[in-house]
Amino acid sequence: MLGKEIVIDKEKCDGCGLCVTACHEGALALVDGKAELVRRDFCDGLGDCLPACPQGAITFKEPEPRTAMGPATISLECNASLSSGYQWPIQLALVPPKSDYFRGTLVIAADCTAFTLDDFKRKILDGRPVVIGCPKLDERSRFDKVLAILSQNPIDQVIVVRMEVPCCRALTNIVTAAASQCGRKVKVTETVVSRGGAIVLPDAPSPPSGMIRLR
């Protein structure tokens, strides 16, 4: 779960199912005639289900802070490097929030896209810095990491590259939300890759200005 946790008031819920339809991640289902969060790990915490509920049965709550697992903690530090136009590391969990290669146009791609789209480096990267992550599997802290990257580096555009599947739309939502909170203007565009390995939106990795979404 990437954002706040949702709470469903079973007394208010009338079982209309509108929230289930509104949840593109498939986290909600009707159980015994009432809406229920059946896949907490699928929920992106962005609240698409809230305005869909006519009874006001869905609310947010802050997630409980995590406790340390044992007395010792392990710190992993990766030294970022850029070679031949491509940098390492690239995983969102591993990249430093501030780096010399984070400038200009940044590509934030869903993990699957590089393996699904043929010639990903030439078609998408073309020497741009890149960060990869999964909107379904990554945690709330990943949103905070994107916000930190956009806030601390001279990035003026982000190209979001995601799969066409509904759960991957959350990646665009995460980046758009971070761009709106980073304190300056950052253009966000979207490239969508089909399950068959083709770019279905837009036709090129640098689309016209404004948000582009696959409906």
Coordinates of C-alpha atoms in Angstrom, one line a residue:
M1 CA 0.0 0.0 0.0
L2 CA 1.5 3.3 -1.1
G3 CA -0.6 5.9 0.6
K4 CA -3.0 6.0 3.5
E5 CA -5.1 3.0 4.5
I6 CA -8.8 2.9 3.6
V7 CA -11.4 2.0 6.2
I8 CA -14.9 0.7 5.1
D9 CA -17.8 1.3 7.5
K10 CA -19.9 -1.9 7.0
E11 CA -22.9 -0.2 8.6
K12 CA -23.0 2.5 6.0
C13 CA -22.1 0.3 3.0
D14 CA -25.1 -0.6 1.0
G15 CA -23.3 -3.1 -1.3
C16 CA -23.7 -1.0 -4.5
G17 CA -20.3 -2.0 -5.7
L18 CA -19.4 1.4 -7.2
C19 CA -16.1 1.5 -5.2
V20 CA -15.1 -1.9 -6.6
T21 CA -15.5 -0.6 -10.1
A22 CA -13.6 2.6 -9.3
C23 CA -10.6 0.7 -7.9
H24 CA -8.4 0.0 -10.9
E25 CA -6.0 -2.0 -8.8
G26 CA -8.5 -4.7 -7.9
A27 CA -8.0 -4.3 -4.2
L28 CA -11.8 -4.2 -3.4
A29 CA -14.5 -6.8 -3.7
L30 CA -18.0 -7.4 -2.5
V31 CA -18.0 -10.0 0.3
D32 CA -21.4 -11.0 1.7
G33 CA -23.0 -8.0 0.1
K34 CA -20.5 -5.5 1.6
A35 CA -17.4 -3.8 0.2
E36 CA -14.2 -5.2 1.6
L37 CA -10.5 -4.5 1.1
V38 CA -9.4 -8.0 0.0
R39 CA -5.9 -7.2 -1.4
R40 CA -4.2 -4.6 0.9
D41 CA -1.0 -5.0 -1.1
F42 CA -2.8 -4.0 -4.3
C43 CA -4.2 -0.7 -2.8
D44 CA -2.3 2.3 -3.9
G45 CA -3.8 4.5 -1.2
L46 CA -4.7 7.3 -3.7
G47 CA -8.4 7.2 -3.0
D48 CA -10.2 6.6 -6.3
C49 CA -12.8 4.7 -4.4
L50 CA -13.7 7.5 -2.0
P51 CA -15.7 9.8 -4.4
A52 CA -17.4 6.7 -5.9
C53 CA -19.1 5.8 -2.6
P54 CA -22.6 7.4 -2.4
Q55 CA -22.9 6.5 1.3
G56 CA -19.7 8.0 2.5
A57 CA -18.7 4.6 3.9
I58 CA -15.0 4.8 2.9
T59 CA -12.5 6.9 4.8
F60 CA -8.7 7.2 5.2
K61 CA -6.6 6.5 8.2
E62 CA -2.8 6.9 8.7
P63 CA -0.9 3.7 8.4
E64 CA 0.7 2.5 11.6
P65 CA 4.5 3.1 11.8
R66 CA 6.6 0.1 11.3
T67 CA 8.8 -1.2 14.2
A68 CA 12.3 -2.4 13.8
M69 CA 12.8 -6.2 13.4
G70 CA 15.4 -6.8 16.1
P71 CA 18.0 -4.7 17.7
A72 CA 20.4 -4.3 14.7
T73 CA 19.8 -2.4 11.6
I74 CA 21.7 -2.7 8.3
S75 CA 22.6 0.2 6.2
L76 CA 23.2 -0.3 2.5
E77 CA 25.0 2.5 0.6
C78 CA 25.3 2.4 -3.2
N79 CA 27.7 4.6 -5.0
A80 CA 26.0 5.9 -8.1
S81 CA 27.8 5.9 -11.4
L82 CA 27.1 7.0 -14.9
S83 CA 28.7 5.3 -17.9
S84 CA 27.9 5.5 -21.6
G85 CA 24.8 7.5 -20.9
Y86 CA 23.3 5.0 -18.4
Q87 CA 23.7 5.0 -14.6
W88 CA 23.7 2.5 -11.8
P89 CA 21.9 1.9 -9.6
I90 CA 18.5 2.3 -11.2
Q91 CA 16.1 0.7 -8.6
L92 CA 14.0 3.4 -6.9
A93 CA 14.8 1.8 -3.5
L94 CA 18.6 2.1 -4.2
V95 CA 19.2 5.4 -6.0
P96 CA 20.3 8.3 -3.9
P97 CA 17.7 11.1 -3.7
K98 CA 20.3 13.6 -5.0
S99 CA 22.7 12.9 -7.8
D100 CA 24.6 14.7 -10.6
Y101 CA 22.9 12.6 -13.2
F102 CA 19.4 13.6 -12.1
R103 CA 18.9 16.6 -14.4
G104 CA 16.8 17.6 -17.4
T105 CA 14.5 14.7 -18.4
L106 CA 14.1 11.7 -16.0
V107 CA 12.6 8.4 -17.1
I108 CA 10.6 6.7 -14.3
A109 CA 9.7 3.2 -15.7
A110 CA 7.7 0.3 -14.4
D111 CA 10.0 -2.7 -13.9
C112 CA 8.3 -4.8 -16.6
T113 CA 8.5 -2.3 -19.4
A114 CA 12.2 -2.8 -20.1
F115 CA 11.7 -6.5 -20.6
T116 CA 8.5 -6.2 -22.6
L117 CA 9.5 -3.4 -25.0
D118 CA 12.1 -4.4 -27.5
D119 CA 15.1 -2.0 -27.7
F120 CA 14.0 -0.1 -24.6
K121 CA 17.3 1.8 -24.3
R122 CA 17.2 3.2 -27.8
K123 CA 13.4 4.0 -27.9
I124 CA 13.0 5.3 -24.4
L125 CA 16.2 6.2 -22.6
D126 CA 18.4 7.7 -25.3
G127 CA 21.0 8.7 -22.7
R128 CA 18.4 9.9 -20.1
P129 CA 18.7 9.0 -16.5
V130 CA 16.3 6.3 -15.4
V131 CA 14.6 5.0 -12.2
I132 CA 12.6 1.8 -12.2
G133 CA 10.0 0.6 -9.7
C134 CA 6.7 -1.3 -9.3
P135 CA 3.6 0.6 -8.2
K136 CA 2.0 -2.6 -7.0
L137 CA 4.9 -4.0 -5.0
D138 CA 6.7 -0.9 -3.8
E139 CA 5.7 0.7 -0.5
R140 CA 4.6 4.2 0.5
S141 CA 8.2 5.2 1.1
R142 CA 8.7 5.0 -2.7
F143 CA 6.4 7.9 -3.2
D144 CA 8.5 9.9 -0.7
K145 CA 11.6 8.9 -2.7
V146 CA 10.2 10.2 -6.0
L147 CA 9.2 13.4 -4.2
A148 CA 12.8 13.8 -2.8
I149 CA 14.4 13.2 -6.2
L150 CA 12.2 15.8 -7.9
S151 CA 12.7 18.3 -5.1
Q152 CA 16.5 18.0 -4.8
N153 CA 17.5 17.9 -8.5
P154 CA 17.2 20.1 -11.6
I155 CA 14.7 17.9 -13.3
D156 CA 12.2 19.7 -15.6
Q157 CA 10.4 16.7 -17.1
V158 CA 9.5 13.2 -16.2
I159 CA 8.6 10.5 -18.7
V160 CA 6.6 7.8 -17.0
V161 CA 6.8 4.5 -18.8
R162 CA 4.2 2.0 -17.6
M163 CA 2.4 -1.2 -18.8
E164 CA -1.2 -0.9 -20.1
V165 CA -2.5 -3.1 -17.2
P166 CA -4.8 -1.1 -14.7
C167 CA -2.6 -1.7 -11.7
C168 CA 0.3 0.1 -13.4
R169 CA -1.6 3.4 -13.7
A170 CA -0.7 4.1 -10.1
L171 CA 2.9 4.8 -11.3
T172 CA 1.6 7.8 -13.2
N173 CA -0.5 8.9 -10.3
I174 CA 2.5 8.7 -7.9
V175 CA 4.8 10.7 -10.2
T176 CA 2.1 13.3 -10.9
A177 CA 1.4 13.7 -7.2
A178 CA 5.1 14.1 -6.4
A179 CA 5.6 16.6 -9.2
S180 CA 2.7 18.7 -7.8
Q181 CA 4.3 18.8 -4.4
C182 CA 8.0 19.3 -5.3
G183 CA 7.8 23.1 -5.2
R184 CA 8.5 23.9 -8.8
K185 CA 7.1 23.1 -12.3
V186 CA 7.9 19.6 -13.6
K187 CA 6.2 18.4 -16.8
V188 CA 4.9 14.8 -16.6
T189 CA 4.2 12.8 -19.7
E190 CA 3.3 9.2 -20.1
T191 CA 4.3 6.3 -22.4
V192 CA 2.2 3.2 -22.3
V193 CA 3.5 -0.2 -23.3
S194 CA 1.2 -3.0 -24.3
R195 CA 1.5 -6.6 -23.1
G196 CA 2.5 -7.5 -26.6
G197 CA 5.6 -5.2 -26.4
A198 CA 4.4 -2.2 -28.4
I199 CA 4.2 1.5 -27.5
V200 CA 0.4 2.2 -27.6
L201 CA 0.5 5.7 -26.1
P202 CA 2.1 7.9 -27.3
D203 CA 3.8 7.1 -30.6
A204 CA 7.1 8.6 -29.3
P205 CA 8.7 8.9 -25.8
S206 CA 8.4 12.7 -25.8
P207 CA 4.6 13.4 -26.2
P208 CA 3.0 16.8 -26.4
S209 CA 2.7 18.9 -23.3
G210 CA 0.2 17.9 -20.6
M211 CA -0.8 14.7 -19.0
I212 CA -1.7 11.8 -21.3
R213 CA -3.6 8.9 -20.0
L214 CA -4.8 5.6 -21.4
R215 CA -8.5 5.2 -20.9

